[in-house]
């Protein structure tokens, strides 16, 4: 018991020291209020997304993690509000957003401007997918891209990746209908 407690305490101390060494802590309890409606959540996501773009543009990379995690938390709040037929897709998209928030945090902490810009560009695309999954247009009326397998035209996804049937890289597909 004593040895296990000591090892656990050592891990907690090392984690805390590492976070302090990096110049910031990621506190789980510091969340802003999440709106009740899908529209309200998307409005907040858009505002934080614009803020994140400005932070990256101004090269204030130490601030990236906070805004990226706010977007992640807002996106997670959309999962229970997703249409039943899109819930699995929304969960996958939110998982991608969570990973990108972690990637943005890491590249921001490393003060890597180029990698942070690349991660932000990926986030831009995934947020477009999220909008489409809820049947919403992005600001400016644009829709998200869809991706298909060159060999299996029946495989259509809302985000880039590989074909589940053959493993080939999915390619961007032009939207079949325009509003």
PDB file of C-alpha atoms in Angstrom:
ATOM      1  CA  UNK A   1       0.000   0.000   0.000  1.00  0.00           C
ATOM      2  CA  UNK A   2       2.751   2.425   0.971  1.00  0.00           C
ATOM      3  CA  UNK A   3       4.778   1.742  -2.163  1.00  0.00           C
ATOM      4  CA  UNK A   4       1.741   2.161  -4.439  1.00  0.00           C
ATOM      5  CA  UNK A   5       0.810   5.429  -2.754  1.00  0.00           C
ATOM      6  CA  UNK A   6       4.376   6.699  -3.109  1.00  0.00           C
ATOM      7  CA  UNK A   7       4.472   5.806  -6.810  1.00  0.00           C
ATOM      8  CA  UNK A   8       1.089   7.473  -7.375  1.00  0.00           C
ATOM      9  CA  UNK A   9       2.188  10.600  -5.505  1.00  0.00           C
ATOM     10  CA  UNK A  10       5.412  10.663  -7.494  1.00  0.00           C
ATOM     11  CA  UNK A  11       3.416  10.563 -10.763  1.00  0.00           C
ATOM     12  CA  UNK A  12       1.122  13.382  -9.638  1.00  0.00           C
ATOM     13  CA  UNK A  13       4.082  15.493  -8.519  1.00  0.00           C
ATOM     14  CA  UNK A  14       5.906  14.908 -11.815  1.00  0.00           C
ATOM     15  CA  UNK A  15       2.807  15.807 -13.833  1.00  0.00           C
ATOM     16  CA  UNK A  16       2.253  18.985 -11.822  1.00  0.00           C
ATOM     17  CA  UNK A  17       5.914  19.956 -12.142  1.00  0.00           C
ATOM     18  CA  UNK A  18       5.814  19.317 -15.900  1.00  0.00           C
ATOM     19  CA  UNK A  19       2.699  21.494 -16.310  1.00  0.00           C
ATOM     20  CA  UNK A  20       4.267  24.273 -14.252  1.00  0.00           C
ATOM     21  CA  UNK A  21       7.470  23.944 -16.273  1.00  0.00           C
ATOM     22  CA  UNK A  22       5.535  24.357 -19.522  1.00  0.00           C
ATOM     23  CA  UNK A  23       4.209  27.693 -18.263  1.00  0.00           C
ATOM     24  CA  UNK A  24       0.554  26.803 -17.860  1.00  0.00           C
ATOM     25  CA  UNK A  25      -1.770  24.307 -16.297  1.00  0.00           C
ATOM     26  CA  UNK A  26      -4.784  22.649 -17.856  1.00  0.00           C
ATOM     27  CA  UNK A  27      -7.423  22.906 -15.161  1.00  0.00           C
ATOM     28  CA  UNK A  28     -10.453  20.709 -15.686  1.00  0.00           C
ATOM     29  CA  UNK A  29     -12.781  22.827 -13.573  1.00  0.00           C
ATOM     30  CA  UNK A  30     -12.346  26.050 -15.545  1.00  0.00           C
ATOM     31  CA  UNK A  31     -15.109  25.857 -18.142  1.00  0.00           C
ATOM     32  CA  UNK A  32     -17.422  28.535 -19.353  1.00  0.00           C
ATOM     33  CA  UNK A  33     -21.156  27.948 -19.541  1.00  0.00           C
ATOM     34  CA  UNK A  34     -22.261  25.920 -22.556  1.00  0.00           C
ATOM     35  CA  UNK A  35     -25.364  27.264 -24.355  1.00  0.00           C
ATOM     36  CA  UNK A  36     -28.507  25.113 -24.292  1.00  0.00           C
ATOM     37  CA  UNK A  37     -29.238  25.150 -28.026  1.00  0.00           C
ATOM     38  CA  UNK A  38     -27.350  23.779 -31.030  1.00  0.00           C
ATOM     39  CA  UNK A  39     -27.429  27.245 -32.598  1.00  0.00           C
ATOM     40  CA  UNK A  40     -26.031  28.800 -29.420  1.00  0.00           C
ATOM     41  CA  UNK A  41     -23.226  26.241 -29.255  1.00  0.00           C
ATOM     42  CA  UNK A  42     -22.301  26.814 -32.900  1.00  0.00           C
ATOM     43  CA  UNK A  43     -22.305  30.580 -32.318  1.00  0.00           C
ATOM     44  CA  UNK A  44     -19.826  30.116 -29.439  1.00  0.00           C
ATOM     45  CA  UNK A  45     -17.692  27.720 -31.496  1.00  0.00           C
ATOM     46  CA  UNK A  46     -17.559  30.301 -34.300  1.00  0.00           C
ATOM     47  CA  UNK A  47     -16.549  33.099 -31.905  1.00  0.00           C
ATOM     48  CA  UNK A  48     -13.795  30.979 -30.323  1.00  0.00           C
ATOM     49  CA  UNK A  49     -12.651  29.801 -33.749  1.00  0.00           C
ATOM     50  CA  UNK A  50     -12.260  33.424 -34.906  1.00  0.00           C
ATOM     51  CA  UNK A  51     -10.427  34.209 -31.657  1.00  0.00           C
ATOM     52  CA  UNK A  52      -8.100  31.232 -32.206  1.00  0.00           C
ATOM     53  CA  UNK A  53      -7.322  32.375 -35.758  1.00  0.00           C
ATOM     54  CA  UNK A  54      -6.433  35.825 -34.435  1.00  0.00           C
ATOM     55  CA  UNK A  55      -4.230  34.357 -31.678  1.00  0.00           C
ATOM     56  CA  UNK A  56      -2.302  32.271 -34.212  1.00  0.00           C
ATOM     57  CA  UNK A  57      -2.064  35.166 -36.675  1.00  0.00           C
ATOM     58  CA  UNK A  58      -0.607  37.396 -33.933  1.00  0.00           C
ATOM     59  CA  UNK A  59       1.803  34.574 -32.949  1.00  0.00           C
ATOM     60  CA  UNK A  60       0.530  34.486 -29.358  1.00  0.00           C
ATOM     61  CA  UNK A  61       1.009  30.714 -29.211  1.00  0.00           C
ATOM     62  CA  UNK A  62       1.000  30.513 -25.408  1.00  0.00           C
ATOM     63  CA  UNK A  63      -2.733  31.356 -25.547  1.00  0.00           C
ATOM     64  CA  UNK A  64      -3.663  28.686 -28.121  1.00  0.00           C
ATOM     65  CA  UNK A  65      -4.474  25.879 -25.675  1.00  0.00           C
ATOM     66  CA  UNK A  66      -7.192  27.730 -23.788  1.00  0.00           C
ATOM     67  CA  UNK A  67      -9.218  28.639 -26.872  1.00  0.00           C
ATOM     68  CA  UNK A  68      -8.657  25.257 -28.549  1.00  0.00           C
ATOM     69  CA  UNK A  69      -9.943  23.471 -25.439  1.00  0.00           C
ATOM     70  CA  UNK A  70     -12.988  25.772 -25.277  1.00  0.00           C
ATOM     71  CA  UNK A  71     -13.839  24.761 -28.857  1.00  0.00           C
ATOM     72  CA  UNK A  72     -13.336  21.106 -27.905  1.00  0.00           C
ATOM     73  CA  UNK A  73     -15.656  21.391 -24.905  1.00  0.00           C
ATOM     74  CA  UNK A  74     -18.335  23.151 -26.950  1.00  0.00           C
ATOM     75  CA  UNK A  75     -18.109  20.493 -29.672  1.00  0.00           C
ATOM     76  CA  UNK A  76     -18.466  17.724 -27.072  1.00  0.00           C
ATOM     77  CA  UNK A  77     -21.709  19.356 -25.918  1.00  0.00           C
ATOM     78  CA  UNK A  78     -23.148  18.826 -29.411  1.00  0.00           C
ATOM     79  CA  UNK A  79     -22.958  15.008 -29.255  1.00  0.00           C
ATOM     80  CA  UNK A  80     -26.141  14.512 -27.175  1.00  0.00           C
ATOM     81  CA  UNK A  81     -27.931  17.017 -29.422  1.00  0.00           C
ATOM     82  CA  UNK A  82     -26.975  15.274 -32.679  1.00  0.00           C
ATOM     83  CA  UNK A  83     -29.692  13.843 -34.935  1.00  0.00           C
ATOM     84  CA  UNK A  84     -30.006  10.081 -34.302  1.00  0.00           C
ATOM     85  CA  UNK A  85     -28.902   9.194 -37.841  1.00  0.00           C
ATOM     86  CA  UNK A  86     -25.768  11.377 -37.515  1.00  0.00           C
ATOM     87  CA  UNK A  87     -24.797  10.647 -33.901  1.00  0.00           C
ATOM     88  CA  UNK A  88     -21.973   8.211 -34.743  1.00  0.00           C
ATOM     89  CA  UNK A  89     -20.540  10.609 -37.340  1.00  0.00           C
ATOM     90  CA  UNK A  90     -20.762  13.534 -34.910  1.00  0.00           C
ATOM     91  CA  UNK A  91     -18.988  11.488 -32.227  1.00  0.00           C
ATOM     92  CA  UNK A  92     -16.160  10.764 -34.693  1.00  0.00           C
ATOM     93  CA  UNK A  93     -15.910  14.406 -35.707  1.00  0.00           C
ATOM     94  CA  UNK A  94     -15.829  15.536 -32.064  1.00  0.00           C
ATOM     95  CA  UNK A  95     -13.092  12.976 -31.398  1.00  0.00           C
ATOM     96  CA  UNK A  96     -11.093  14.550 -34.257  1.00  0.00           C
ATOM     97  CA  UNK A  97     -11.689  18.018 -32.787  1.00  0.00           C
ATOM     98  CA  UNK A  98     -10.452  16.790 -29.386  1.00  0.00           C
ATOM     99  CA  UNK A  99      -7.280  15.406 -30.962  1.00  0.00           C
ATOM    100  CA  UNK A 100      -6.713  18.634 -32.873  1.00  0.00           C
ATOM    101  CA  UNK A 101      -7.164  20.640 -29.650  1.00  0.00           C
ATOM    102  CA  UNK A 102      -4.419  18.494 -28.095  1.00  0.00           C
ATOM    103  CA  UNK A 103      -2.254  18.951 -31.207  1.00  0.00           C
ATOM    104  CA  UNK A 104      -2.811  22.725 -31.125  1.00  0.00           C
ATOM    105  CA  UNK A 105      -1.869  22.751 -27.444  1.00  0.00           C
ATOM    106  CA  UNK A 106       1.333  20.815 -28.137  1.00  0.00           C
ATOM    107  CA  UNK A 107       2.401  22.927 -31.122  1.00  0.00           C
ATOM    108  CA  UNK A 108       1.524  26.129 -29.264  1.00  0.00           C
ATOM    109  CA  UNK A 109       3.496  25.023 -26.198  1.00  0.00           C
ATOM    110  CA  UNK A 110       6.438  24.202 -28.476  1.00  0.00           C
ATOM    111  CA  UNK A 111       6.128  27.722 -29.966  1.00  0.00           C
ATOM    112  CA  UNK A 112       5.970  26.089 -33.409  1.00  0.00           C
ATOM    113  CA  UNK A 113       4.143  28.637 -35.575  1.00  0.00           C
ATOM    114  CA  UNK A 114       4.122  26.532 -38.763  1.00  0.00           C
ATOM    115  CA  UNK A 115       2.757  23.430 -37.046  1.00  0.00           C
ATOM    116  CA  UNK A 116       0.163  25.478 -35.155  1.00  0.00           C
ATOM    117  CA  UNK A 117      -1.003  27.033 -38.431  1.00  0.00           C
ATOM    118  CA  UNK A 118      -1.221  23.556 -40.005  1.00  0.00           C
ATOM    119  CA  UNK A 119      -3.236  22.245 -37.043  1.00  0.00           C
ATOM    120  CA  UNK A 120      -5.545  25.262 -37.245  1.00  0.00           C
ATOM    121  CA  UNK A 121      -6.131  24.590 -40.941  1.00  0.00           C
ATOM    122  CA  UNK A 122      -7.089  20.988 -40.091  1.00  0.00           C
ATOM    123  CA  UNK A 123      -9.457  22.281 -37.410  1.00  0.00           C
ATOM    124  CA  UNK A 124     -11.050  24.617 -39.982  1.00  0.00           C
ATOM    125  CA  UNK A 125     -11.945  21.610 -42.129  1.00  0.00           C
ATOM    126  CA  UNK A 126     -13.253  19.477 -39.278  1.00  0.00           C
ATOM    127  CA  UNK A 127     -15.456  22.326 -38.022  1.00  0.00           C
ATOM    128  CA  UNK A 128     -16.954  22.590 -41.530  1.00  0.00           C
ATOM    129  CA  UNK A 129     -17.762  18.879 -41.327  1.00  0.00           C
ATOM    130  CA  UNK A 130     -19.427  19.378 -37.936  1.00  0.00           C
ATOM    131  CA  UNK A 131     -21.613  22.149 -39.359  1.00  0.00           C
ATOM    132  CA  UNK A 132     -22.689  19.924 -42.237  1.00  0.00           C
ATOM    133  CA  UNK A 133     -23.554  17.062 -39.888  1.00  0.00           C
ATOM    134  CA  UNK A 134     -26.092  19.335 -38.230  1.00  0.00           C
ATOM    135  CA  UNK A 135     -27.395  20.591 -41.587  1.00  0.00           C
ATOM    136  CA  UNK A 136     -26.019  24.063 -40.951  1.00  0.00           C
ATOM    137  CA  UNK A 137     -24.047  26.352 -43.221  1.00  0.00           C
ATOM    138  CA  UNK A 138     -20.816  27.959 -42.145  1.00  0.00           C
ATOM    139  CA  UNK A 139     -20.574  31.720 -41.907  1.00  0.00           C
ATOM    140  CA  UNK A 140     -20.617  32.895 -45.512  1.00  0.00           C
ATOM    141  CA  UNK A 141     -22.845  30.019 -46.637  1.00  0.00           C
ATOM    142  CA  UNK A 142     -20.189  27.440 -47.474  1.00  0.00           C
ATOM    143  CA  UNK A 143     -20.706  23.710 -46.949  1.00  0.00           C
ATOM    144  CA  UNK A 144     -18.192  21.113 -45.834  1.00  0.00           C
ATOM    145  CA  UNK A 145     -16.467  18.791 -48.277  1.00  0.00           C
ATOM    146  CA  UNK A 146     -17.263  15.118 -48.555  1.00  0.00           C
ATOM    147  CA  UNK A 147     -14.693  12.435 -49.296  1.00  0.00           C
ATOM    148  CA  UNK A 148     -15.079   9.225 -51.288  1.00  0.00           C
ATOM    149  CA  UNK A 149     -13.005   6.196 -52.246  1.00  0.00           C
ATOM    150  CA  UNK A 150     -11.822   6.131 -55.879  1.00  0.00           C
ATOM    151  CA  UNK A 151     -12.573   2.379 -55.974  1.00  0.00           C
ATOM    152  CA  UNK A 152     -15.761   2.278 -53.880  1.00  0.00           C
ATOM    153  CA  UNK A 153     -18.074   5.169 -54.794  1.00  0.00           C
ATOM    154  CA  UNK A 154     -20.548   4.009 -52.124  1.00  0.00           C
ATOM    155  CA  UNK A 155     -18.031   4.969 -49.406  1.00  0.00           C
ATOM    156  CA  UNK A 156     -18.699   8.625 -48.576  1.00  0.00           C
ATOM    157  CA  UNK A 157     -17.438  10.333 -45.427  1.00  0.00           C
ATOM    158  CA  UNK A 158     -17.518  13.861 -44.065  1.00  0.00           C
ATOM    159  CA  UNK A 159     -13.822  13.924 -43.229  1.00  0.00           C
ATOM    160  CA  UNK A 160     -10.607  12.797 -44.929  1.00  0.00           C
ATOM    161  CA  UNK A 161      -9.212   9.381 -44.124  1.00  0.00           C
ATOM    162  CA  UNK A 162      -8.945   5.916 -45.621  1.00  0.00           C
ATOM    163  CA  UNK A 163     -11.551   3.658 -47.192  1.00  0.00           C
ATOM    164  CA  UNK A 164     -12.800   1.078 -44.669  1.00  0.00           C
ATOM    165  CA  UNK A 165     -13.099  -1.481 -47.515  1.00  0.00           C
ATOM    166  CA  UNK A 166      -9.710  -1.259 -49.231  1.00  0.00           C
ATOM    167  CA  UNK A 167      -7.631   1.220 -47.213  1.00  0.00           C
ATOM    168  CA  UNK A 168      -7.122   3.670 -50.094  1.00  0.00           C
ATOM    169  CA  UNK A 169      -6.935   7.356 -49.278  1.00  0.00           C
ATOM    170  CA  UNK A 170     -10.307   9.091 -49.678  1.00  0.00           C
ATOM    171  CA  UNK A 171     -10.451  11.966 -52.171  1.00  0.00           C
ATOM    172  CA  UNK A 172     -12.478  15.175 -52.018  1.00  0.00           C
ATOM    173  CA  UNK A 173     -15.824  14.958 -53.770  1.00  0.00           C
ATOM    174  CA  UNK A 174     -17.762  17.914 -55.165  1.00  0.00           C
ATOM    175  CA  UNK A 175     -21.129  18.375 -53.500  1.00  0.00           C
ATOM    176  CA  UNK A 176     -23.893  16.793 -55.611  1.00  0.00           C
ATOM    177  CA  UNK A 177     -26.415  19.548 -54.962  1.00  0.00           C
ATOM    178  CA  UNK A 178     -26.148  23.242 -54.259  1.00  0.00           C
ATOM    179  CA  UNK A 179     -28.640  25.276 -52.253  1.00  0.00           C
TER     180      UNK A 179
END
